Coordinates of C-alpha atoms in Angstrom, one line a residue:
X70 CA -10.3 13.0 -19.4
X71 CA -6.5 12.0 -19.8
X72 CA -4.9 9.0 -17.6
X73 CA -1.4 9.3 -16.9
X74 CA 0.3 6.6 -15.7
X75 CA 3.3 6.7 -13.1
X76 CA 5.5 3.9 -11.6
X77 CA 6.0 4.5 -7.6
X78 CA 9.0 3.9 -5.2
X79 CA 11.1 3.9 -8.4
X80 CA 13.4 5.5 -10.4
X81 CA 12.8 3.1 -13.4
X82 CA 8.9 3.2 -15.5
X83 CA 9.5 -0.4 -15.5
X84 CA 9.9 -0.9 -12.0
X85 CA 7.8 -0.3 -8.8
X86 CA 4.5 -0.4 -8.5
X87 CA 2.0 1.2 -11.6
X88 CA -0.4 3.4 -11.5
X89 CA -3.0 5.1 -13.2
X90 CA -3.9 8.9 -12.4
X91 CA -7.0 11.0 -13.4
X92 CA -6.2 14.4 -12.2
X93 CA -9.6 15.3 -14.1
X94 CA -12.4 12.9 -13.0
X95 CA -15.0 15.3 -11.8
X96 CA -17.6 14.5 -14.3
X97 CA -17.0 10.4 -14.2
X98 CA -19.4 8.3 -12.1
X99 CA -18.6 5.2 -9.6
X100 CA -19.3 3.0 -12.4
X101 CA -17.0 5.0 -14.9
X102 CA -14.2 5.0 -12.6
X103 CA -14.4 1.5 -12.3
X104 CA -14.6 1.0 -15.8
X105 CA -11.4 2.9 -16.1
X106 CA -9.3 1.3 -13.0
X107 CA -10.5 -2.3 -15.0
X108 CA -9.7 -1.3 -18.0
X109 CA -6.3 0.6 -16.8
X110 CA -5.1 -2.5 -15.2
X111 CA -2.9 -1.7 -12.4
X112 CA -3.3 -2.3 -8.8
X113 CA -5.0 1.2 -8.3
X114 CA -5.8 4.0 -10.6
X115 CA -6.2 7.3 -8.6
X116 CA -9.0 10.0 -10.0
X117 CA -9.0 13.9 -8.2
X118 CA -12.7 14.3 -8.4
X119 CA -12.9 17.5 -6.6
X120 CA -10.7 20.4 -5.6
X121 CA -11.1 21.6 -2.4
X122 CA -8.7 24.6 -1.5
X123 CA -5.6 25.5 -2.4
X124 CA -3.6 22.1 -3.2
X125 CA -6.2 20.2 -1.6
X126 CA -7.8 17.4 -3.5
X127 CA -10.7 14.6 -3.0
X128 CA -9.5 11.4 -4.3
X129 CA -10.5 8.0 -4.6
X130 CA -8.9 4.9 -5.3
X131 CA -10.4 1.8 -7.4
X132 CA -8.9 -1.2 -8.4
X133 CA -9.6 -3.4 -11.0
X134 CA -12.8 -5.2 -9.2
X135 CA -13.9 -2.5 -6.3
X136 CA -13.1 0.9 -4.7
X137 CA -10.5 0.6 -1.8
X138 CA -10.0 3.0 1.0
X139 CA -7.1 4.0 0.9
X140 CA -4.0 3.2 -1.4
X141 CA 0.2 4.4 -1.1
X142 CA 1.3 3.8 -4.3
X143 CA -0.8 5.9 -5.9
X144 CA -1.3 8.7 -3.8
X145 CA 2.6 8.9 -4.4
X146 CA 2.0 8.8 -8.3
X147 CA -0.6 11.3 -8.0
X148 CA 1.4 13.9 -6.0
X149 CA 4.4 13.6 -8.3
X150 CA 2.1 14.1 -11.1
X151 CA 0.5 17.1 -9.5
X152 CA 3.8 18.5 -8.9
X153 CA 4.7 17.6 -12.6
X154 CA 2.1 20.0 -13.8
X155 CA 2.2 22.7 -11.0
X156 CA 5.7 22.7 -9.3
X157 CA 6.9 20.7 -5.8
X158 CA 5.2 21.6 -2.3
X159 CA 2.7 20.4 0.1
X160 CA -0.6 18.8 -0.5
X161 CA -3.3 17.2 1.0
X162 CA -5.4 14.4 -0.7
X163 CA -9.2 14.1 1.0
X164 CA -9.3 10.3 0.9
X165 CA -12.7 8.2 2.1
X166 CA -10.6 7.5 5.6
X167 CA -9.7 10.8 6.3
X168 CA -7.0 14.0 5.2
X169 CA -3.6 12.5 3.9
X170 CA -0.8 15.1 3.7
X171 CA 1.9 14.9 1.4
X172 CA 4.6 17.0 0.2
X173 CA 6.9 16.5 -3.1
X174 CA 10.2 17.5 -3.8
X175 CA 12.4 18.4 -6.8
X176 CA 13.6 15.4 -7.6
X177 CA 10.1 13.4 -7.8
X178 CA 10.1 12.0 -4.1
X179 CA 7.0 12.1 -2.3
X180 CA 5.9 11.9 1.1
X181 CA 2.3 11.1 2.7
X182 CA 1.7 11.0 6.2
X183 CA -1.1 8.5 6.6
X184 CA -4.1 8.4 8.7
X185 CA -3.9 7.4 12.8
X186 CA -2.5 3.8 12.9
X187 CA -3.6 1.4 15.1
X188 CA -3.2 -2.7 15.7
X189 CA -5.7 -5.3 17.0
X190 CA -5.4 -8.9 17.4
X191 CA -5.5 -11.4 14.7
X192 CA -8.2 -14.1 15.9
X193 CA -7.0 -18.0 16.2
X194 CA -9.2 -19.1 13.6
X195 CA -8.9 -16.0 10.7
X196 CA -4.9 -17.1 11.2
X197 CA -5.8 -20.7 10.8
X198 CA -7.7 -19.8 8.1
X199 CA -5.3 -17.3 6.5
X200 CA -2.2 -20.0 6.8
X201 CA -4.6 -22.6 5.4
X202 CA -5.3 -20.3 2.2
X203 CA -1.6 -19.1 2.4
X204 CA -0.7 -23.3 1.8
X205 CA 2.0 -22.2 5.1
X206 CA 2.6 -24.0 8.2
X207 CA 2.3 -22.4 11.8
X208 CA 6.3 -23.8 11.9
X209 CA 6.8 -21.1 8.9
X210 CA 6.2 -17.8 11.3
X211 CA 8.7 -16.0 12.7
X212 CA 8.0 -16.2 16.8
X213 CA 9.4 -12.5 17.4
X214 CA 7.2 -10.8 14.6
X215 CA 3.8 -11.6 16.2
X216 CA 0.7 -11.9 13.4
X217 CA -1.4 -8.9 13.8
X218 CA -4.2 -7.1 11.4
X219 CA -2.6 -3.5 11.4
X220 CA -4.6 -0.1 10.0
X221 CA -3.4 2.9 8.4
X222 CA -6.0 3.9 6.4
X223 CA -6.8 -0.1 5.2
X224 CA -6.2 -3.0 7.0
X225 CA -3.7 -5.8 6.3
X226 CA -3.1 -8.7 8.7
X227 CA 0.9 -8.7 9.1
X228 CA 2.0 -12.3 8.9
X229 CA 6.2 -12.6 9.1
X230 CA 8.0 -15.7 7.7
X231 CA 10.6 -17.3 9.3
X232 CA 13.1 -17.3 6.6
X233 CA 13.4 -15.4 3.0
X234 CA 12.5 -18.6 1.0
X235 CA 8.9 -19.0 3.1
X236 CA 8.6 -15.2 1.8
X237 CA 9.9 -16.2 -1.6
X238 CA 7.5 -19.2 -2.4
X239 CA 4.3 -17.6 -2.6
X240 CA 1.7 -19.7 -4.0
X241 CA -1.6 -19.3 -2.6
X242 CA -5.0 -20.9 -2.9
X243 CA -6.9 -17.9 -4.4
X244 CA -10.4 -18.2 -4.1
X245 CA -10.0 -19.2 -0.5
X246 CA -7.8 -16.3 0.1
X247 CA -9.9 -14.0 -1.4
X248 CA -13.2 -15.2 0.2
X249 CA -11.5 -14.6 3.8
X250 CA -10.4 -11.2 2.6
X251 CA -13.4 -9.9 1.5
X252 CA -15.6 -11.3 4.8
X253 CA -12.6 -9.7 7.2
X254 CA -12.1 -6.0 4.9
X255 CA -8.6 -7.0 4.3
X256 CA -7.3 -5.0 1.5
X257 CA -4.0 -7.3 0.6
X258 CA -1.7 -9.3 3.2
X259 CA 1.4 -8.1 4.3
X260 CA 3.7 -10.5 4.0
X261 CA 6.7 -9.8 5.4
X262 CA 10.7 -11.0 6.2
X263 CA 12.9 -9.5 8.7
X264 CA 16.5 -9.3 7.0
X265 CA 17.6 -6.5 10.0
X266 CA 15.8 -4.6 13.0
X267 CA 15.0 -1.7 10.0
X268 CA 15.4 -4.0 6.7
X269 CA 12.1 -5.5 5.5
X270 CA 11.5 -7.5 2.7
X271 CA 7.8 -8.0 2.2
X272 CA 4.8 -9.9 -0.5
X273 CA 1.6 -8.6 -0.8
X274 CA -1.4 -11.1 -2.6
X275 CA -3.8 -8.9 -3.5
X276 CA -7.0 -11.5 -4.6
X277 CA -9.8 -9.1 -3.8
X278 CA -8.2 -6.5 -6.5
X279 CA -8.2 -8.6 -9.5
X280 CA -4.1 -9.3 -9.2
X281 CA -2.1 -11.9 -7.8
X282 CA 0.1 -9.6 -6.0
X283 CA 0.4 -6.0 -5.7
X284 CA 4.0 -4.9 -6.6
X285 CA 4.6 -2.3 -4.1
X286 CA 2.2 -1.1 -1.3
X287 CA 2.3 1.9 0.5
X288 CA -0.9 1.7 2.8
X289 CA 0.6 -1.8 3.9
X290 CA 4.1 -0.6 4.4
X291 CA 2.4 2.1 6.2
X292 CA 0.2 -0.3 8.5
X293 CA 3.8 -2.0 9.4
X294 CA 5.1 0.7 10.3
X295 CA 2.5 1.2 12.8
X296 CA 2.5 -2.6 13.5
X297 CA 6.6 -2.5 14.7
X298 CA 6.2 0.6 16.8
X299 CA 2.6 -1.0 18.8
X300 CA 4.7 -4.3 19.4
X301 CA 7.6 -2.3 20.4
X302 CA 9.7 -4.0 17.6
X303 CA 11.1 -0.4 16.9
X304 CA 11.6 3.0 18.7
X305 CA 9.8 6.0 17.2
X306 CA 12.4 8.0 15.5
X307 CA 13.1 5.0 13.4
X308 CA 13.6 4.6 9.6
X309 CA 12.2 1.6 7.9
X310 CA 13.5 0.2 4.7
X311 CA 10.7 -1.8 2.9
X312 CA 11.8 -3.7 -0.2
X313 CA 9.3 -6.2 -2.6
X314 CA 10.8 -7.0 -5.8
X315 CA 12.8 -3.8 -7.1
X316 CA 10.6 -1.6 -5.5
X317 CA 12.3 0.7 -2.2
X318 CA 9.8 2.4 0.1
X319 CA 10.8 4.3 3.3
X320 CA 8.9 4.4 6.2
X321 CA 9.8 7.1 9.1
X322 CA 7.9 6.8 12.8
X323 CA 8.2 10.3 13.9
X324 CA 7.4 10.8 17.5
X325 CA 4.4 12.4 18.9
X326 CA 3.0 11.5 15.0
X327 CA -0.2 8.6 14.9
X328 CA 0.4 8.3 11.5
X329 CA 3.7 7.2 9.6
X330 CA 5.3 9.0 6.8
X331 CA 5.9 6.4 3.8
X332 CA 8.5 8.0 1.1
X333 CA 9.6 7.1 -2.3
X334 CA 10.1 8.4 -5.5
X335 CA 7.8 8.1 -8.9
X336 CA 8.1 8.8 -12.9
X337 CA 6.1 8.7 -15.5
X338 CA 5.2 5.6 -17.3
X339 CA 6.0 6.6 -21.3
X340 CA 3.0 5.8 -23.9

């Protein structure tokens, strides 16, 4: 078994969001895989347990403390890596919420298509809850940017601060956060600032995986994407320009698509 280690929606191995691939995991259990996301460190570590047809792939995501669903970041590391070793095309990665296509290009940029999104209603007292555990004030929202729990293959309740430094100052309580994530499913919170109608700036706390807050998140970015075309917030045929820290992900609404196409770039991580 070798683990690789790639930075997504960077150019820089410094930058972006880490993590670990095992394109050769078919022999490891649940408990090794865990054992190797903890000891790996990042957000998510990505294993390819099984091939299933020509450039198709089972894979499964774990995170330092537990499995997750479904994860962005490094289904992008795990295509580039992919097309590292074999050349750039189209794949699809059999994920535990359903068939994620992705294709790479020649100059390391991939892009997955994720599962059907959908949005539901955050409930009055998860919200109270959630702004309680956030230490932020109902006065800190943005009234235009609705809080919603959005789904693209994980759900993440889409919470949007009124200004940048409400974004900026995040310092949650974290075992109250993480108890209310792990009774609602919520895989991280997706924090997020509206700069312009496309131009995002966005947190994610990330409790339930053992970090404070994941770096860059493409399942989240992908639930917003779904989140600004359900509340009409943005026409389909839009591009979305998702920023968190010096991390840049794009997120396309194609029409006649239920899922969204998140895009960015990744390199290897050296050592």
């Amino acid at each position: 078994m070798r683990i690789l280690r790639y930075a997504a929606f960077s150019d820089d191995p410094a930058g972006g969001n880490p993590a670990g691939v095992v394109l050769d995991a078919g022999t490891l259990s649940d408990a090794e895989m865990q054992a190797v996301a903890a000891d790996v460190g990042y957000a998510e570590t990505a294993f390819l347990t099984e091939r299933r047809g020509p450039a198709t792939y089972r894979v499964r995501y774990f995170s330092p403390l537990a499995e997750v669903p479904f994860c962005g970041h490094a289904t992008v590391g795990t295509a580039v890596a992919l097309a590292d070793r074999d050349g750039p095309g189209a794949l699809t990665f059999v994920t535990n919420v359903g068939a994620v296509p992705v294709t790479v290009d020649d100059r390391r940029r991939a892009t997955l298509t994720s599962v059907g999104a959908r949005v539901a209603d955050l409930a009055a007292d998860d919200l109270t809850a959630l702004l309680a555990a956030l230490r932020w004030q109902a006065a800190d929202l943005d009234p235009a940017l609705p809080p919603r729990v959005a789904y693209a293959g994980a759900f993440h309740p889409v919470i949007a601060a009124g200004t940048r430094q409400r974004l900026a100052d995040l310092d949650y309580d974290v075992p109250a956060l993480k108890a209310l994530m792990q009774a609602r499913e919520w895989t991280t919170i997706q924090l997020v600032w509206r700069e312009t109608t496309d131009r995002f700036e966005v947190r994610n706390p990330f409790p339930v995986g053992g970090l404070y807050e994941d770096p860059a998140t493409g399942a989240a970015a992908a639930a917003l994407g779904g989140y600004l075309r359900a509340e009409g917030l943005v026409p389909d045929g839009t591009v979305v320009h998702v920023a968190q820290g010096g991390a840049r992900i794009t997120v396309t609404l194609t029409p006649g698509e239920d899922g969204v196409r998140v895009s960015g770039t990744a390199v290897p991580i050296p050592g």
